[in-house]
Amino acid sequence: MADISYKDLIAPSFYGLWNDVVNQKYPEIWLAGGRGSTKSSFVSTCIPLLMEMNPRLHCCCFRKFGTNLADSVYSQFEFTINEKLKPIADHWIFKRSPLKIVNSLTGQQILFRGLDDPQKVKSLKAPFGYFGLIWLEELAEFDGIEEVRNVLQSLRRGGHYFQTFCSYNPPETSSNWVNHEASIPQIVDGKLYRYVHHSDYRTV
């Protein structure tokens, strides 16, 4: 991979989290932050770099509704790769029908799906390797934690490195399922499985 310093790409409030991601300290990372928090910029930076590090990794990005993908996560990747990751930008090809980003050197894919068509999730298959990276954007739009678990159970298989990113604007009501889930520590084999990271425009 090209010599790229993560400190030139992400806000200082994410430096420690980048190291956690590389070492898979927390398999599931929830990023809570409003407009200007750079949480989506962070995720769209992590994913191509992680794929360049591991040529067997593929990624699938989800929103609740497929019609929102092109103008959100897909566009975020376009900007990040072309403007921030210029040393590796020529590795990546952007396709719009269907939405897909492909590494021309390895064949790795970043796919985009809406959960308004659950069958498309069940039929997802990587051309080789496995879906080790998953991004669920605007998590609060999803129907609940069971919908999230169904996605993860469908995709997380066939490999050893799995990293899930869930990004969202914290809902105003404390009773919202996202706020409720974020408040409950998830412990697996004695280790914290889900880490909740908070950021806003003041931390950039």
PDB file of C-alpha atoms in Angstrom:
ATOM      1  CA  MET A   1       0.000   0.000   0.000  1.00  0.00           C
ATOM      2  CA  ALA A   2       1.153   3.531  -0.666  1.00  0.00           C
ATOM      3  CA  ASP A   3       2.790   5.305   2.238  1.00  0.00           C
ATOM      4  CA  ILE A   4      -0.130   7.209   3.726  1.00  0.00           C
ATOM      5  CA  SER A   5      -0.170   8.666   7.225  1.00  0.00           C
ATOM      6  CA  TYR A   6      -3.526   8.330   8.942  1.00  0.00           C
ATOM      7  CA  LYS A   7      -2.773  11.515  10.889  1.00  0.00           C
ATOM      8  CA  ASP A   8      -3.065  13.480   7.651  1.00  0.00           C
ATOM      9  CA  LEU A   9      -6.480  11.979   6.912  1.00  0.00           C
ATOM     10  CA  ILE A  10      -8.576  11.954  10.080  1.00  0.00           C
ATOM     11  CA  ALA A  11      -9.373  14.276  12.957  1.00  0.00           C
ATOM     12  CA  PRO A  12      -7.250  13.871  16.108  1.00  0.00           C
ATOM     13  CA  SER A  13     -10.265  12.616  18.055  1.00  0.00           C
ATOM     14  CA  PHE A  14     -10.168   9.500  15.853  1.00  0.00           C
ATOM     15  CA  TYR A  15      -6.436   8.684  16.126  1.00  0.00           C
ATOM     16  CA  GLY A  16      -6.874   6.156  18.912  1.00  0.00           C
ATOM     17  CA  LEU A  17      -9.888   4.630  17.203  1.00  0.00           C
ATOM     18  CA  TRP A  18      -7.882   4.080  14.009  1.00  0.00           C
ATOM     19  CA  ASN A  19      -5.393   1.971  15.948  1.00  0.00           C
ATOM     20  CA  ASP A  20      -8.248   0.032  17.517  1.00  0.00           C
ATOM     21  CA  VAL A  21      -9.697  -0.643  14.061  1.00  0.00           C
ATOM     22  CA  VAL A  22      -6.404  -1.891  12.623  1.00  0.00           C
ATOM     23  CA  ASN A  23      -5.963  -4.230  15.581  1.00  0.00           C
ATOM     24  CA  GLN A  24      -9.671  -5.165  15.675  1.00  0.00           C
ATOM     25  CA  LYS A  25      -9.850  -4.323  19.335  1.00  0.00           C
ATOM     26  CA  TYR A  26     -13.612  -3.856  19.018  1.00  0.00           C
ATOM     27  CA  PRO A  27     -15.312  -5.871  16.235  1.00  0.00           C
ATOM     28  CA  GLU A  28     -18.289  -3.497  16.339  1.00  0.00           C
ATOM     29  CA  ILE A  29     -17.838   0.272  16.464  1.00  0.00           C
ATOM     30  CA  TRP A  30     -20.758   2.674  16.806  1.00  0.00           C
ATOM     31  CA  LEU A  31     -19.989   6.251  15.810  1.00  0.00           C
ATOM     32  CA  ALA A  32     -22.366   8.815  17.274  1.00  0.00           C
ATOM     33  CA  GLY A  33     -22.049  12.337  15.968  1.00  0.00           C
ATOM     34  CA  GLY A  34     -23.885  15.177  14.296  1.00  0.00           C
ATOM     35  CA  ARG A  35     -23.135  17.224  11.218  1.00  0.00           C
ATOM     36  CA  GLY A  36     -19.474  18.219  11.048  1.00  0.00           C
ATOM     37  CA  SER A  37     -18.293  15.423  13.355  1.00  0.00           C
ATOM     38  CA  THR A  38     -16.381  13.752  10.448  1.00  0.00           C
ATOM     39  CA  LYS A  39     -17.606  10.302  11.508  1.00  0.00           C
ATOM     40  CA  SER A  40     -18.552   9.344   7.944  1.00  0.00           C
ATOM     41  CA  SER A  41     -15.268  10.702   6.660  1.00  0.00           C
ATOM     42  CA  PHE A  42     -13.484   8.496   9.171  1.00  0.00           C
ATOM     43  CA  VAL A  43     -15.312   5.346   8.087  1.00  0.00           C
ATOM     44  CA  SER A  44     -14.868   6.053   4.373  1.00  0.00           C
ATOM     45  CA  THR A  45     -11.140   6.478   5.011  1.00  0.00           C
ATOM     46  CA  CYS A  46     -10.767   3.330   7.088  1.00  0.00           C
ATOM     47  CA  ILE A  47     -12.470   0.973   4.653  1.00  0.00           C
ATOM     48  CA  PRO A  48     -10.293   1.489   1.531  1.00  0.00           C
ATOM     49  CA  LEU A  49      -7.124   1.473   3.639  1.00  0.00           C
ATOM     50  CA  LEU A  50      -8.119  -1.759   5.386  1.00  0.00           C
ATOM     51  CA  MET A  51      -8.917  -3.336   2.028  1.00  0.00           C
ATOM     52  CA  GLU A  52      -5.525  -2.324   0.679  1.00  0.00           C
ATOM     53  CA  MET A  53      -3.937  -3.984   3.713  1.00  0.00           C
ATOM     54  CA  ASN A  54      -5.879  -7.221   3.260  1.00  0.00           C
ATOM     55  CA  PRO A  55      -6.633  -8.195  -0.383  1.00  0.00           C
ATOM     56  CA  ARG A  56      -9.237 -10.784   0.661  1.00  0.00           C
ATOM     57  CA  LEU A  57     -11.535  -8.238   2.305  1.00  0.00           C
ATOM     58  CA  HIS A  58     -14.700  -6.932   0.664  1.00  0.00           C
ATOM     59  CA  CYS A  59     -17.141  -4.394   2.076  1.00  0.00           C
ATOM     60  CA  CYS A  60     -20.895  -3.898   1.979  1.00  0.00           C
ATOM     61  CA  CYS A  61     -22.538  -0.624   2.988  1.00  0.00           C
ATOM     62  CA  PHE A  62     -26.172  -0.374   4.039  1.00  0.00           C
ATOM     63  CA  ARG A  63     -28.853   2.195   4.545  1.00  0.00           C
ATOM     64  CA  LYS A  64     -32.430   1.501   5.410  1.00  0.00           C
ATOM     65  CA  PHE A  65     -33.587   2.675   1.982  1.00  0.00           C
ATOM     66  CA  GLY A  66     -31.601   1.967  -1.157  1.00  0.00           C
ATOM     67  CA  THR A  67     -32.580   5.258  -2.797  1.00  0.00           C
ATOM     68  CA  ASN A  68     -30.454   7.129  -0.234  1.00  0.00           C
ATOM     69  CA  LEU A  69     -27.201   5.314  -0.985  1.00  0.00           C
ATOM     70  CA  ALA A  70     -25.924   7.222  -4.029  1.00  0.00           C
ATOM     71  CA  ASP A  71     -26.061  10.647  -2.390  1.00  0.00           C
ATOM     72  CA  SER A  72     -24.645   9.549   0.955  1.00  0.00           C
ATOM     73  CA  VAL A  73     -22.180   6.703   1.509  1.00  0.00           C
ATOM     74  CA  TYR A  74     -21.310   6.248  -2.181  1.00  0.00           C
ATOM     75  CA  SER A  75     -20.631   9.963  -2.648  1.00  0.00           C
ATOM     76  CA  GLN A  76     -18.660   9.994   0.584  1.00  0.00           C
ATOM     77  CA  PHE A  77     -16.358   7.284  -0.786  1.00  0.00           C
ATOM     78  CA  GLU A  78     -15.943   9.192  -4.070  1.00  0.00           C
ATOM     79  CA  PHE A  79     -14.796  12.283  -2.236  1.00  0.00           C
ATOM     80  CA  THR A  80     -12.573  10.483   0.252  1.00  0.00           C
ATOM     81  CA  ILE A  81     -10.779   8.294  -2.267  1.00  0.00           C
ATOM     82  CA  ASN A  82     -10.342  10.957  -4.954  1.00  0.00           C
ATOM     83  CA  GLU A  83      -9.475  13.873  -2.683  1.00  0.00           C
ATOM     84  CA  LYS A  84      -7.913  12.398   0.460  1.00  0.00           C
ATOM     85  CA  LEU A  85      -6.452   9.079  -0.680  1.00  0.00           C
ATOM     86  CA  LYS A  86      -4.833  10.322  -3.888  1.00  0.00           C
ATOM     87  CA  PRO A  87      -1.825   7.935  -3.720  1.00  0.00           C
ATOM     88  CA  ILE A  88      -4.215   4.986  -4.152  1.00  0.00           C
ATOM     89  CA  ALA A  89      -7.092   6.708  -5.977  1.00  0.00           C
ATOM     90  CA  ASP A  90      -6.169   5.183  -9.336  1.00  0.00           C
ATOM     91  CA  HIS A  91      -6.693   1.704  -7.841  1.00  0.00           C
ATOM     92  CA  TRP A  92     -10.430   2.282  -7.515  1.00  0.00           C
ATOM     93  CA  ILE A  93     -13.131   2.286 -10.201  1.00  0.00           C
ATOM     94  CA  PHE A  94     -16.554   3.833  -9.478  1.00  0.00           C
ATOM     95  CA  LYS A  95     -19.626   2.261 -11.065  1.00  0.00           C
ATOM     96  CA  ARG A  96     -23.203   3.493 -10.781  1.00  0.00           C
ATOM     97  CA  SER A  97     -25.352   0.779 -12.324  1.00  0.00           C
ATOM     98  CA  PRO A  98     -25.467  -0.887  -9.909  1.00  0.00           C
ATOM     99  CA  LEU A  99     -23.574   1.136  -7.305  1.00  0.00           C
ATOM    100  CA  LYS A 100     -20.210  -0.500  -6.804  1.00  0.00           C
ATOM    101  CA  ILE A 101     -16.590   0.492  -6.195  1.00  0.00           C
ATOM    102  CA  VAL A 102     -13.954  -1.958  -7.415  1.00  0.00           C
ATOM    103  CA  ASN A 103     -10.223  -2.181  -6.753  1.00  0.00           C
ATOM    104  CA  SER A 104      -8.785  -2.619 -10.247  1.00  0.00           C
ATOM    105  CA  LEU A 105      -5.631  -4.290  -8.912  1.00  0.00           C
ATOM    106  CA  THR A 106      -7.245  -6.940  -6.722  1.00  0.00           C
ATOM    107  CA  GLY A 107     -10.895  -7.174  -7.758  1.00  0.00           C
ATOM    108  CA  GLN A 108     -12.070  -6.284  -4.260  1.00  0.00           C
ATOM    109  CA  GLN A 109     -15.507  -4.704  -4.096  1.00  0.00           C
ATOM    110  CA  ILE A 110     -17.381  -2.156  -2.027  1.00  0.00           C
ATOM    111  CA  LEU A 111     -21.087  -2.864  -2.503  1.00  0.00           C
ATOM    112  CA  PHE A 112     -24.145  -0.827  -1.523  1.00  0.00           C
ATOM    113  CA  ARG A 113     -27.546  -2.165  -0.498  1.00  0.00           C
ATOM    114  CA  GLY A 114     -30.798  -0.928   1.012  1.00  0.00           C
ATOM    115  CA  LEU A 115     -32.594  -2.981   3.629  1.00  0.00           C
ATOM    116  CA  ASP A 116     -35.917  -2.229   1.980  1.00  0.00           C
ATOM    117  CA  ASP A 117     -35.142  -5.355  -0.090  1.00  0.00           C
ATOM    118  CA  PRO A 118     -34.000  -8.014   2.437  1.00  0.00           C
ATOM    119  CA  GLN A 119     -33.630 -10.692  -0.250  1.00  0.00           C
ATOM    120  CA  LYS A 120     -30.764  -8.773  -1.818  1.00  0.00           C
ATOM    121  CA  VAL A 121     -28.880  -9.042   1.460  1.00  0.00           C
ATOM    122  CA  LYS A 122     -29.353 -12.793   1.729  1.00  0.00           C
ATOM    123  CA  SER A 123     -28.100 -13.335  -1.814  1.00  0.00           C
ATOM    124  CA  LEU A 124     -24.882 -11.329  -1.384  1.00  0.00           C
ATOM    125  CA  LYS A 125     -21.726 -13.285  -2.161  1.00  0.00           C
ATOM    126  CA  ALA A 126     -18.170 -12.076  -2.456  1.00  0.00           C
ATOM    127  CA  PRO A 127     -16.378 -13.009  -5.714  1.00  0.00           C
ATOM    128  CA  PHE A 128     -13.547 -14.339  -3.533  1.00  0.00           C
ATOM    129  CA  GLY A 129     -12.480 -13.826   0.060  1.00  0.00           C
ATOM    130  CA  TYR A 130     -15.261 -12.546   2.280  1.00  0.00           C
ATOM    131  CA  PHE A 131     -17.219  -9.521   3.492  1.00  0.00           C
ATOM    132  CA  GLY A 132     -15.031  -8.544   6.406  1.00  0.00           C
ATOM    133  CA  LEU A 133     -16.146  -4.901   6.448  1.00  0.00           C
ATOM    134  CA  ILE A 134     -19.704  -3.698   6.977  1.00  0.00           C
ATOM    135  CA  TRP A 135     -20.938  -0.117   7.264  1.00  0.00           C
ATOM    136  CA  LEU A 136     -24.471   0.663   8.457  1.00  0.00           C
ATOM    137  CA  GLU A 137     -25.074   4.370   7.906  1.00  0.00           C
ATOM    138  CA  GLU A 138     -27.847   6.348   9.636  1.00  0.00           C
ATOM    139  CA  LEU A 139     -28.378   3.525  12.088  1.00  0.00           C
ATOM    140  CA  ALA A 140     -31.368   5.220  13.722  1.00  0.00           C
ATOM    141  CA  GLU A 141     -33.355   4.691  10.497  1.00  0.00           C
ATOM    142  CA  PHE A 142     -33.189   0.932  10.974  1.00  0.00           C
ATOM    143  CA  ASP A 143     -36.105  -0.872  12.608  1.00  0.00           C
ATOM    144  CA  GLY A 144     -34.145  -2.213  15.568  1.00  0.00           C
ATOM    145  CA  ILE A 145     -31.237  -4.286  16.738  1.00  0.00           C
ATOM    146  CA  GLU A 146     -32.721  -7.486  15.301  1.00  0.00           C
ATOM    147  CA  GLU A 147     -32.591  -6.024  11.806  1.00  0.00           C
ATOM    148  CA  VAL A 148     -28.937  -5.192  12.369  1.00  0.00           C
ATOM    149  CA  ARG A 149     -28.162  -8.667  13.679  1.00  0.00           C
ATOM    150  CA  ASN A 150     -29.825 -10.267  10.673  1.00  0.00           C
ATOM    151  CA  VAL A 151     -27.524  -8.325   8.348  1.00  0.00           C
ATOM    152  CA  LEU A 152     -24.425  -9.262  10.304  1.00  0.00           C
ATOM    153  CA  GLN A 153     -25.367 -12.930  10.541  1.00  0.00           C
ATOM    154  CA  SER A 154     -25.903 -13.045   6.788  1.00  0.00           C
ATOM    155  CA  LEU A 155     -22.489 -11.611   5.932  1.00  0.00           C
ATOM    156  CA  ARG A 156     -19.988 -12.304   8.693  1.00  0.00           C
ATOM    157  CA  ARG A 157     -18.587 -15.663   7.670  1.00  0.00           C
ATOM    158  CA  GLY A 158     -15.603 -17.166   5.925  1.00  0.00           C
ATOM    159  CA  GLY A 159     -12.798 -15.079   7.411  1.00  0.00           C
ATOM    160  CA  HIS A 160     -10.918 -14.009  10.526  1.00  0.00           C
ATOM    161  CA  TYR A 161     -10.995 -10.186  10.399  1.00  0.00           C
ATOM    162  CA  PHE A 162     -14.428  -8.597  10.739  1.00  0.00           C
ATOM    163  CA  GLN A 163     -15.091  -4.929  11.419  1.00  0.00           C
ATOM    164  CA  THR A 164     -18.549  -3.406  11.569  1.00  0.00           C
ATOM    165  CA  PHE A 165     -19.115   0.367  11.566  1.00  0.00           C
ATOM    166  CA  CYS A 166     -22.482   1.804  12.612  1.00  0.00           C
ATOM    167  CA  SER A 167     -22.767   5.579  12.198  1.00  0.00           C
ATOM    168  CA  TYR A 168     -25.660   7.759  13.292  1.00  0.00           C
ATOM    169  CA  ASN A 169     -26.871  11.060  14.656  1.00  0.00           C
ATOM    170  CA  PRO A 170     -27.854  10.386  18.281  1.00  0.00           C
ATOM    171  CA  PRO A 171     -31.677  10.363  18.491  1.00  0.00           C
ATOM    172  CA  GLU A 172     -33.175  13.020  20.733  1.00  0.00           C
ATOM    173  CA  THR A 173     -35.326  10.604  22.733  1.00  0.00           C
ATOM    174  CA  SER A 174     -33.511   8.470  25.288  1.00  0.00           C
ATOM    175  CA  SER A 175     -36.006   5.652  24.710  1.00  0.00           C
ATOM    176  CA  ASN A 176     -34.983   5.254  21.059  1.00  0.00           C
ATOM    177  CA  TRP A 177     -33.625   1.757  20.425  1.00  0.00           C
ATOM    178  CA  VAL A 178     -30.239   3.103  19.284  1.00  0.00           C
ATOM    179  CA  ASN A 179     -29.695   5.073  22.487  1.00  0.00           C
ATOM    180  CA  HIS A 180     -30.850   2.084  24.508  1.00  0.00           C
ATOM    181  CA  GLU A 181     -28.461  -0.309  22.765  1.00  0.00           C
ATOM    182  CA  ALA A 182     -25.560   2.131  22.941  1.00  0.00           C
ATOM    183  CA  SER A 183     -25.950   2.304  26.716  1.00  0.00           C
ATOM    184  CA  ILE A 184     -25.596  -1.462  27.190  1.00  0.00           C
ATOM    185  CA  PRO A 185     -22.003  -2.818  27.256  1.00  0.00           C
ATOM    186  CA  GLN A 186     -21.582  -5.790  24.931  1.00  0.00           C
ATOM    187  CA  ILE A 187     -19.100  -8.238  26.438  1.00  0.00           C
ATOM    188  CA  VAL A 188     -17.910 -11.315  24.537  1.00  0.00           C
ATOM    189  CA  ASP A 189     -15.352 -13.718  26.028  1.00  0.00           C
ATOM    190  CA  GLY A 190     -14.620 -11.191  28.750  1.00  0.00           C
ATOM    191  CA  LYS A 191     -13.812  -8.380  26.290  1.00  0.00           C
ATOM    192  CA  LEU A 192     -15.747  -5.324  25.192  1.00  0.00           C
ATOM    193  CA  TYR A 193     -17.227  -6.208  21.794  1.00  0.00           C
ATOM    194  CA  ARG A 194     -18.976  -2.952  20.893  1.00  0.00           C
ATOM    195  CA  TYR A 195     -17.318   0.415  21.361  1.00  0.00           C
ATOM    196  CA  VAL A 196     -19.379   3.614  21.165  1.00  0.00           C
ATOM    197  CA  HIS A 197     -17.398   6.642  19.963  1.00  0.00           C
ATOM    198  CA  HIS A 198     -18.806  10.155  20.369  1.00  0.00           C
ATOM    199  CA  SER A 199     -17.739  13.148  18.289  1.00  0.00           C
ATOM    200  CA  ASP A 200     -19.060  16.510  17.159  1.00  0.00           C
ATOM    201  CA  TYR A 201     -17.843  19.548  15.253  1.00  0.00           C
ATOM    202  CA  ARG A 202     -15.915  20.746  18.320  1.00  0.00           C
ATOM    203  CA  THR A 203     -13.660  17.690  18.311  1.00  0.00           C
ATOM    204  CA  VAL A 204     -12.482  18.191  14.712  1.00  0.00           C
TER     205      VAL A 204
END
